[in-house]
Short mmCIF file of N, CA and C in Angstrom, two decimals:
data_model
loop_
_atom_site.label_atom_id
_atom_site.label_comp_id
_atom_site.label_asym_id
_atom_site.label_seq_id
_atom_site.Cartn_x
_atom_site.Cartn_y
_atom_site.Cartn_z
N MET Q 1 163.93 -31.32 39.10
CA MET Q 1 162.61 -30.74 39.10
C MET Q 1 162.16 -30.44 37.68
N ILE Q 2 163.09 -29.95 36.86
CA ILE Q 2 162.76 -29.64 35.48
C ILE Q 2 162.40 -30.91 34.71
N VAL Q 3 163.13 -32.00 35.01
CA VAL Q 3 162.85 -33.26 34.32
C VAL Q 3 161.47 -33.77 34.69
N ARG Q 4 161.11 -33.68 35.96
CA ARG Q 4 159.78 -34.12 36.39
C ARG Q 4 158.69 -33.31 35.71
N THR Q 5 158.89 -32.01 35.63
CA THR Q 5 157.91 -31.15 34.97
C THR Q 5 157.80 -31.52 33.49
N GLY Q 6 158.94 -31.79 32.86
CA GLY Q 6 158.94 -32.19 31.45
C GLY Q 6 158.22 -33.50 31.25
N LEU Q 7 158.48 -34.48 32.14
CA LEU Q 7 157.79 -35.76 32.05
C LEU Q 7 156.29 -35.60 32.24
N LEU Q 8 155.90 -34.78 33.19
CA LEU Q 8 154.48 -34.55 33.44
C LEU Q 8 153.82 -33.90 32.23
N LEU Q 9 154.47 -32.91 31.64
CA LEU Q 9 153.92 -32.26 30.44
C LEU Q 9 153.81 -33.22 29.28
N ALA Q 10 154.84 -34.06 29.08
CA ALA Q 10 154.80 -35.05 28.00
C ALA Q 10 153.67 -36.04 28.23
N PHE Q 11 153.51 -36.48 29.47
CA PHE Q 11 152.45 -37.41 29.82
C PHE Q 11 151.08 -36.80 29.55
N CYS Q 12 150.90 -35.55 29.96
CA CYS Q 12 149.62 -34.85 29.73
C CYS Q 12 149.36 -34.67 28.23
N ALA Q 13 150.41 -34.38 27.48
CA ALA Q 13 150.24 -34.18 26.04
C ALA Q 13 149.79 -35.47 25.37
N VAL Q 14 150.40 -36.59 25.78
CA VAL Q 14 150.01 -37.87 25.18
C VAL Q 14 148.59 -38.23 25.58
N LEU Q 15 148.25 -38.02 26.85
CA LEU Q 15 146.89 -38.33 27.28
C LEU Q 15 145.87 -37.41 26.62
N SER Q 16 146.24 -36.16 26.37
CA SER Q 16 145.29 -35.27 25.72
C SER Q 16 145.04 -35.68 24.28
N ALA Q 17 145.99 -36.38 23.70
CA ALA Q 17 145.80 -36.90 22.34
C ALA Q 17 144.72 -37.98 22.33
N CYS Q 18 144.47 -38.55 23.53
CA CYS Q 18 143.44 -39.59 23.63
C CYS Q 18 142.03 -39.01 23.60
N VAL Q 19 141.90 -37.72 23.83
CA VAL Q 19 140.58 -37.09 23.90
C VAL Q 19 139.97 -37.07 22.50
N SER Q 20 138.73 -37.54 22.43
CA SER Q 20 138.05 -37.54 21.15
C SER Q 20 136.93 -36.51 21.18
N SER Q 21 136.47 -36.15 20.01
CA SER Q 21 135.42 -35.15 19.95
C SER Q 21 134.03 -35.77 20.11
N GLY Q 22 133.96 -37.10 20.05
CA GLY Q 22 132.67 -37.78 20.19
C GLY Q 22 132.30 -38.01 21.64
N ASN Q 23 131.27 -38.81 21.83
CA ASN Q 23 130.78 -39.09 23.17
C ASN Q 23 131.46 -40.32 23.78
N THR Q 24 132.28 -41.01 23.02
CA THR Q 24 132.94 -42.22 23.51
C THR Q 24 134.16 -41.85 24.34
N PRO Q 25 134.20 -42.29 25.60
CA PRO Q 25 135.39 -42.04 26.42
C PRO Q 25 136.62 -42.69 25.79
N PRO Q 26 137.77 -42.04 25.84
CA PRO Q 26 138.96 -42.53 25.16
C PRO Q 26 139.38 -43.94 25.58
N LEU Q 27 139.20 -44.28 26.85
CA LEU Q 27 139.63 -45.60 27.30
C LEU Q 27 138.66 -46.71 26.89
N ARG Q 28 137.59 -46.34 26.23
CA ARG Q 28 136.67 -47.37 25.72
C ARG Q 28 136.98 -47.75 24.27
N THR Q 29 137.94 -47.06 23.68
CA THR Q 29 138.36 -47.42 22.33
C THR Q 29 139.72 -48.09 22.42
N GLU Q 30 139.97 -48.98 21.50
CA GLU Q 30 141.26 -49.69 21.50
C GLU Q 30 142.42 -48.73 21.30
N ASP Q 31 142.23 -47.78 20.40
CA ASP Q 31 143.29 -46.80 20.15
C ASP Q 31 143.57 -45.96 21.39
N GLY Q 32 142.52 -45.55 22.08
CA GLY Q 32 142.68 -44.76 23.29
C GLY Q 32 143.39 -45.54 24.39
N ARG Q 33 143.01 -46.83 24.55
CA ARG Q 33 143.68 -47.66 25.55
C ARG Q 33 145.15 -47.87 25.21
N ASN Q 34 145.43 -48.08 23.93
CA ASN Q 34 146.83 -48.27 23.51
C ASN Q 34 147.67 -47.01 23.77
N GLN Q 35 147.10 -45.84 23.47
CA GLN Q 35 147.82 -44.59 23.71
C GLN Q 35 148.04 -44.36 25.20
N ALA Q 36 147.04 -44.64 26.01
CA ALA Q 36 147.18 -44.47 27.46
C ALA Q 36 148.22 -45.45 28.01
N ARG Q 37 148.15 -46.71 27.56
CA ARG Q 37 149.13 -47.71 28.00
C ARG Q 37 150.54 -47.25 27.67
N ASP Q 38 150.75 -46.81 26.42
CA ASP Q 38 152.09 -46.38 25.99
C ASP Q 38 152.56 -45.15 26.77
N ALA Q 39 151.63 -44.24 27.09
CA ALA Q 39 152.00 -43.06 27.86
C ALA Q 39 152.43 -43.45 29.28
N TYR Q 40 151.70 -44.37 29.88
CA TYR Q 40 152.07 -44.84 31.22
C TYR Q 40 153.44 -45.54 31.18
N ILE Q 41 153.68 -46.33 30.15
CA ILE Q 41 154.98 -47.02 30.04
C ILE Q 41 156.10 -46.00 29.91
N GLN Q 42 155.91 -44.99 29.06
CA GLN Q 42 156.94 -43.97 28.89
C GLN Q 42 157.19 -43.19 30.18
N LEU Q 43 156.12 -42.91 30.92
CA LEU Q 43 156.27 -42.21 32.19
C LEU Q 43 157.07 -43.08 33.17
N GLY Q 44 156.73 -44.36 33.24
CA GLY Q 44 157.46 -45.27 34.13
C GLY Q 44 158.92 -45.39 33.75
N ILE Q 45 159.20 -45.47 32.46
CA ILE Q 45 160.59 -45.55 31.99
C ILE Q 45 161.33 -44.25 32.33
N GLY Q 46 160.66 -43.13 32.22
CA GLY Q 46 161.28 -41.85 32.58
C GLY Q 46 161.68 -41.82 34.05
N TYR Q 47 160.78 -42.28 34.91
CA TYR Q 47 161.11 -42.35 36.33
C TYR Q 47 162.27 -43.32 36.57
N LEU Q 48 162.25 -44.45 35.88
CA LEU Q 48 163.32 -45.44 36.03
C LEU Q 48 164.66 -44.85 35.61
N GLN Q 49 164.67 -44.12 34.52
CA GLN Q 49 165.91 -43.51 34.04
C GLN Q 49 166.45 -42.47 35.02
N GLN Q 50 165.55 -41.85 35.79
CA GLN Q 50 165.96 -40.90 36.81
C GLN Q 50 166.42 -41.60 38.10
N GLY Q 51 166.20 -42.91 38.16
CA GLY Q 51 166.54 -43.65 39.37
C GLY Q 51 165.43 -43.68 40.39
N SER Q 52 164.25 -43.23 40.02
CA SER Q 52 163.09 -43.22 40.92
C SER Q 52 162.26 -44.48 40.71
N THR Q 53 162.81 -45.60 41.19
CA THR Q 53 162.14 -46.88 40.93
C THR Q 53 160.79 -46.99 41.61
N GLU Q 54 160.67 -46.43 42.79
CA GLU Q 54 159.39 -46.51 43.50
C GLU Q 54 158.30 -45.76 42.73
N GLN Q 55 158.64 -44.59 42.19
CA GLN Q 55 157.67 -43.81 41.41
C GLN Q 55 157.38 -44.47 40.07
N ALA Q 56 158.31 -45.24 39.54
CA ALA Q 56 158.13 -45.89 38.25
C ALA Q 56 157.08 -46.99 38.31
N LYS Q 57 156.91 -47.59 39.48
CA LYS Q 57 155.98 -48.73 39.59
C LYS Q 57 154.53 -48.36 39.29
N MET Q 58 154.08 -47.21 39.78
CA MET Q 58 152.67 -46.86 39.63
C MET Q 58 152.23 -46.74 38.17
N PRO Q 59 152.91 -45.95 37.34
CA PRO Q 59 152.46 -45.87 35.94
C PRO Q 59 152.61 -47.19 35.19
N LEU Q 60 153.64 -47.96 35.53
CA LEU Q 60 153.81 -49.25 34.86
C LEU Q 60 152.69 -50.22 35.26
N GLN Q 61 152.29 -50.18 36.52
CA GLN Q 61 151.18 -51.02 36.96
C GLN Q 61 149.88 -50.57 36.30
N LYS Q 62 149.70 -49.25 36.12
CA LYS Q 62 148.50 -48.76 35.43
C LYS Q 62 148.50 -49.22 33.97
N ALA Q 63 149.68 -49.26 33.34
CA ALA Q 63 149.77 -49.77 31.97
C ALA Q 63 149.35 -51.23 31.93
N LEU Q 64 149.75 -52.00 32.95
CA LEU Q 64 149.35 -53.42 33.00
C LEU Q 64 147.86 -53.57 33.33
N ASP Q 65 147.30 -52.62 34.06
CA ASP Q 65 145.85 -52.65 34.31
C ASP Q 65 145.09 -52.48 32.99
N ILE Q 66 145.62 -51.64 32.13
CA ILE Q 66 144.99 -51.40 30.83
C ILE Q 66 145.22 -52.59 29.90
N ASP Q 67 146.45 -53.11 29.89
CA ASP Q 67 146.80 -54.23 29.01
C ASP Q 67 147.70 -55.21 29.77
N PRO Q 68 147.11 -56.23 30.40
CA PRO Q 68 147.88 -57.18 31.21
C PRO Q 68 148.93 -57.96 30.41
N ASN Q 69 148.82 -57.96 29.09
CA ASN Q 69 149.76 -58.71 28.25
C ASN Q 69 150.81 -57.82 27.60
N SER Q 70 150.97 -56.61 28.07
CA SER Q 70 151.94 -55.69 27.48
C SER Q 70 153.37 -56.14 27.80
N ALA Q 71 154.07 -56.59 26.78
CA ALA Q 71 155.45 -57.03 26.95
C ALA Q 71 156.33 -55.87 27.41
N ASP Q 72 156.10 -54.68 26.86
CA ASP Q 72 156.92 -53.53 27.22
C ASP Q 72 156.72 -53.13 28.69
N ALA Q 73 155.48 -53.18 29.17
CA ALA Q 73 155.21 -52.84 30.58
C ALA Q 73 155.85 -53.87 31.50
N HIS Q 74 155.71 -55.15 31.17
CA HIS Q 74 156.34 -56.20 31.98
C HIS Q 74 157.86 -56.06 31.97
N ALA Q 75 158.43 -55.79 30.81
CA ALA Q 75 159.89 -55.66 30.71
C ALA Q 75 160.38 -54.45 31.52
N ALA Q 76 159.67 -53.34 31.46
CA ALA Q 76 160.07 -52.16 32.22
C ALA Q 76 159.94 -52.42 33.72
N LEU Q 77 158.86 -53.09 34.11
CA LEU Q 77 158.69 -53.42 35.52
C LEU Q 77 159.77 -54.40 35.99
N ALA Q 78 160.18 -55.30 35.12
CA ALA Q 78 161.28 -56.22 35.44
C ALA Q 78 162.56 -55.44 35.72
N LEU Q 79 162.82 -54.41 34.91
CA LEU Q 79 164.01 -53.59 35.13
C LEU Q 79 163.92 -52.82 36.45
N VAL Q 80 162.71 -52.38 36.80
CA VAL Q 80 162.52 -51.70 38.09
C VAL Q 80 162.89 -52.65 39.22
N PHE Q 81 162.34 -53.87 39.17
CA PHE Q 81 162.62 -54.83 40.25
C PHE Q 81 164.08 -55.27 40.23
N GLN Q 82 164.68 -55.34 39.06
CA GLN Q 82 166.11 -55.66 38.98
C GLN Q 82 166.93 -54.58 39.70
N ASN Q 83 166.58 -53.33 39.47
CA ASN Q 83 167.28 -52.22 40.13
C ASN Q 83 167.03 -52.18 41.63
N GLU Q 84 165.88 -52.67 42.05
CA GLU Q 84 165.56 -52.71 43.48
C GLU Q 84 166.08 -53.98 44.16
N LEU Q 85 166.83 -54.78 43.41
CA LEU Q 85 167.40 -56.03 43.93
C LEU Q 85 166.31 -56.99 44.40
N GLU Q 86 165.27 -57.10 43.60
CA GLU Q 86 164.17 -58.05 43.81
C GLU Q 86 164.19 -59.06 42.67
N PRO Q 87 165.15 -60.01 42.69
CA PRO Q 87 165.33 -60.90 41.53
C PRO Q 87 164.13 -61.77 41.20
N GLU Q 88 163.40 -62.23 42.21
CA GLU Q 88 162.26 -63.11 41.93
C GLU Q 88 161.17 -62.35 41.16
N LEU Q 89 160.87 -61.12 41.59
CA LEU Q 89 159.86 -60.32 40.89
C LEU Q 89 160.35 -59.92 39.50
N ALA Q 90 161.64 -59.58 39.39
CA ALA Q 90 162.19 -59.22 38.09
C ALA Q 90 162.09 -60.42 37.15
N ASP Q 91 162.43 -61.60 37.63
CA ASP Q 91 162.36 -62.81 36.81
C ASP Q 91 160.93 -63.08 36.34
N GLN Q 92 159.96 -62.92 37.24
CA GLN Q 92 158.55 -63.14 36.88
C GLN Q 92 158.13 -62.22 35.74
N HIS Q 93 158.50 -60.95 35.85
CA HIS Q 93 158.07 -59.99 34.82
C HIS Q 93 158.84 -60.18 33.51
N PHE Q 94 160.12 -60.54 33.59
CA PHE Q 94 160.85 -60.85 32.36
C PHE Q 94 160.20 -62.03 31.65
N ARG Q 95 159.83 -63.06 32.39
CA ARG Q 95 159.20 -64.25 31.78
C ARG Q 95 157.85 -63.89 31.15
N LYS Q 96 157.08 -63.05 31.83
CA LYS Q 96 155.79 -62.63 31.27
C LYS Q 96 156.00 -61.82 29.99
N ALA Q 97 157.02 -60.98 29.98
CA ALA Q 97 157.32 -60.19 28.78
C ALA Q 97 157.74 -61.11 27.64
N LEU Q 98 158.60 -62.08 27.93
CA LEU Q 98 159.08 -63.00 26.90
C LEU Q 98 157.97 -63.90 26.38
N ALA Q 99 156.97 -64.18 27.21
CA ALA Q 99 155.86 -65.03 26.79
C ALA Q 99 154.99 -64.36 25.73
N GLN Q 100 155.11 -63.04 25.58
CA GLN Q 100 154.28 -62.31 24.61
C GLN Q 100 154.83 -62.36 23.19
N GLY Q 101 156.05 -62.87 23.02
CA GLY Q 101 156.62 -62.95 21.68
C GLY Q 101 158.10 -62.62 21.68
N VAL Q 102 158.69 -62.74 20.51
CA VAL Q 102 160.13 -62.53 20.36
C VAL Q 102 160.45 -61.04 20.34
N SER Q 103 161.33 -60.64 21.23
CA SER Q 103 161.83 -59.27 21.26
C SER Q 103 163.30 -59.35 21.64
N THR Q 104 164.16 -59.00 20.71
CA THR Q 104 165.59 -59.08 20.95
C THR Q 104 165.99 -58.21 22.13
N ARG Q 105 165.37 -57.04 22.27
CA ARG Q 105 165.69 -56.14 23.38
C ARG Q 105 165.37 -56.79 24.71
N ILE Q 106 164.19 -57.39 24.82
CA ILE Q 106 163.79 -58.02 26.07
C ILE Q 106 164.64 -59.26 26.33
N GLN Q 107 164.93 -60.03 25.28
CA GLN Q 107 165.79 -61.20 25.44
C GLN Q 107 167.18 -60.79 25.93
N ASN Q 108 167.71 -59.72 25.37
CA ASN Q 108 169.02 -59.24 25.78
C ASN Q 108 169.01 -58.77 27.24
N ASN Q 109 167.96 -58.03 27.63
CA ASN Q 109 167.86 -57.57 29.01
C ASN Q 109 167.74 -58.75 29.98
N TYR Q 110 166.95 -59.75 29.58
CA TYR Q 110 166.78 -60.92 30.44
C TYR Q 110 168.09 -61.71 30.53
N GLY Q 111 168.79 -61.84 29.42
CA GLY Q 111 170.07 -62.54 29.43
C GLY Q 111 171.07 -61.86 30.35
N GLY Q 112 171.14 -60.52 30.28
CA GLY Q 112 172.02 -59.78 31.17
C GLY Q 112 171.63 -59.95 32.62
N PHE Q 113 170.33 -59.87 32.89
CA PHE Q 113 169.83 -60.07 34.26
C PHE Q 113 170.17 -61.48 34.74
N PHE Q 114 169.93 -62.46 33.89
CA PHE Q 114 170.13 -63.85 34.27
C PHE Q 114 171.61 -64.14 34.55
N CYS Q 115 172.48 -63.62 33.71
CA CYS Q 115 173.91 -63.90 33.86
C CYS Q 115 174.51 -63.22 35.09
N THR Q 116 173.97 -62.08 35.49
CA THR Q 116 174.54 -61.36 36.63
C THR Q 116 173.86 -61.70 37.94
N ASN Q 117 172.76 -62.45 37.88
CA ASN Q 117 172.00 -62.72 39.09
C ASN Q 117 172.20 -64.17 39.51
N LYS Q 118 172.81 -64.35 40.65
CA LYS Q 118 173.06 -65.71 41.16
C LYS Q 118 171.92 -66.19 42.06
N ALA Q 119 170.95 -65.34 42.34
CA ALA Q 119 169.91 -65.69 43.32
C ALA Q 119 168.83 -66.60 42.75
N ILE Q 120 168.75 -66.75 41.45
CA ILE Q 120 167.69 -67.57 40.87
C ILE Q 120 168.20 -68.99 40.71
N THR Q 121 167.99 -69.78 41.73
CA THR Q 121 168.48 -71.15 41.70
C THR Q 121 167.39 -72.15 42.05
N ARG Q 122 166.14 -71.74 42.09
CA ARG Q 122 165.05 -72.65 42.42
C ARG Q 122 165.01 -73.82 41.45
N GLU Q 123 165.09 -73.53 40.18
CA GLU Q 123 165.00 -74.54 39.15
C GLU Q 123 166.20 -74.37 38.23
N PRO Q 124 167.40 -74.78 38.68
CA PRO Q 124 168.59 -74.47 37.90
C PRO Q 124 168.55 -75.01 36.47
N LEU Q 125 168.04 -76.21 36.26
CA LEU Q 125 168.03 -76.78 34.92
C LEU Q 125 167.07 -76.03 34.01
N SER Q 126 165.85 -75.76 34.49
CA SER Q 126 164.90 -75.05 33.63
C SER Q 126 165.36 -73.63 33.36
N ASN Q 127 166.00 -72.98 34.36
CA ASN Q 127 166.53 -71.64 34.14
C ASN Q 127 167.63 -71.66 33.09
N LEU Q 128 168.49 -72.66 33.16
CA LEU Q 128 169.57 -72.78 32.19
C LEU Q 128 169.01 -73.02 30.79
N LEU Q 129 168.00 -73.87 30.69
CA LEU Q 129 167.39 -74.14 29.38
C LEU Q 129 166.71 -72.89 28.83
N LEU Q 130 166.03 -72.13 29.70
CA LEU Q 130 165.38 -70.89 29.25
C LEU Q 130 166.42 -69.88 28.78
N LEU Q 131 167.52 -69.76 29.53
CA LEU Q 131 168.58 -68.85 29.11
C LEU Q 131 169.15 -69.27 27.77
N HIS Q 132 169.40 -70.58 27.62
CA HIS Q 132 169.95 -71.09 26.36
C HIS Q 132 169.00 -70.79 25.20
N LYS Q 133 167.72 -71.07 25.41
CA LYS Q 133 166.71 -70.81 24.37
C LYS Q 133 166.67 -69.31 24.03
N THR Q 134 166.69 -68.47 25.06
CA THR Q 134 166.63 -67.02 24.85
C THR Q 134 167.84 -66.53 24.06
N LEU Q 135 169.02 -66.97 24.45
CA LEU Q 135 170.24 -66.54 23.76
C LEU Q 135 170.28 -67.08 22.34
N CYS Q 136 169.86 -68.32 22.14
CA CYS Q 136 169.86 -68.90 20.79
C CYS Q 136 168.89 -68.16 19.88
N MET Q 137 167.71 -67.82 20.41
CA MET Q 137 166.74 -67.09 19.59
C MET Q 137 167.29 -65.72 19.22
N ALA Q 138 168.00 -65.08 20.15
CA ALA Q 138 168.57 -63.77 19.87
C ALA Q 138 169.65 -63.88 18.81
N VAL Q 139 170.50 -64.91 18.88
CA VAL Q 139 171.56 -65.11 17.89
C VAL Q 139 170.96 -65.39 16.52
N VAL Q 140 169.95 -66.24 16.47
CA VAL Q 140 169.30 -66.55 15.19
C VAL Q 140 168.66 -65.30 14.62
N HIS Q 141 168.02 -64.51 15.46
CA HIS Q 141 167.37 -63.28 15.00
C HIS Q 141 168.40 -62.32 14.40
N VAL Q 142 169.52 -62.15 15.06
CA VAL Q 142 170.58 -61.27 14.56
C VAL Q 142 171.17 -61.83 13.27
N PHE Q 143 171.40 -63.14 13.25
CA PHE Q 143 171.96 -63.79 12.07
C PHE Q 143 171.05 -63.59 10.86
N LEU Q 144 169.75 -63.77 11.06
CA LEU Q 144 168.81 -63.61 9.95
C LEU Q 144 168.78 -62.17 9.45
N LYS Q 145 168.90 -61.20 10.35
CA LYS Q 145 168.91 -59.79 9.94
C LYS Q 145 170.16 -59.48 9.10
N ILE Q 146 171.28 -60.13 9.44
CA ILE Q 146 172.52 -59.88 8.71
C ILE Q 146 172.46 -60.48 7.31
N TRP Q 147 171.94 -61.70 7.20
CA TRP Q 147 171.98 -62.42 5.94
C TRP Q 147 170.75 -62.26 5.07
N VAL Q 148 169.69 -61.71 5.60
CA VAL Q 148 168.47 -61.58 4.78
C VAL Q 148 168.32 -60.17 4.28
#
């Protein structure tokens, strides 16, 4: 109960930061939309960390309503569906997150999901190629960070 109250207060604090002194509603500015999206993502992740996957879906979906291309919202929703044993939905959201650009964290999460999930066999060759590409990009990214 204390954690829920803390999450709610944190969410309200972030959303109150979106309030501007002008006449422009916060969600009509890019900065306001970004802050609201990030607050919804954090709220969803908080619910996910508590094991409340059903409650995590609503704020994550609201984040996607604000920004349909949010890699972080798609990745968090993929983790929700992975925890709910919905591999097809998890795979869809992981792919949407990866389509937004290179993120070692998302690549690592997708690789772990892919390696432990035997249910994704619709397109075995393309899945294998995507996994290979994802893992190779992650290795190259780590290698470049070490040597550069």
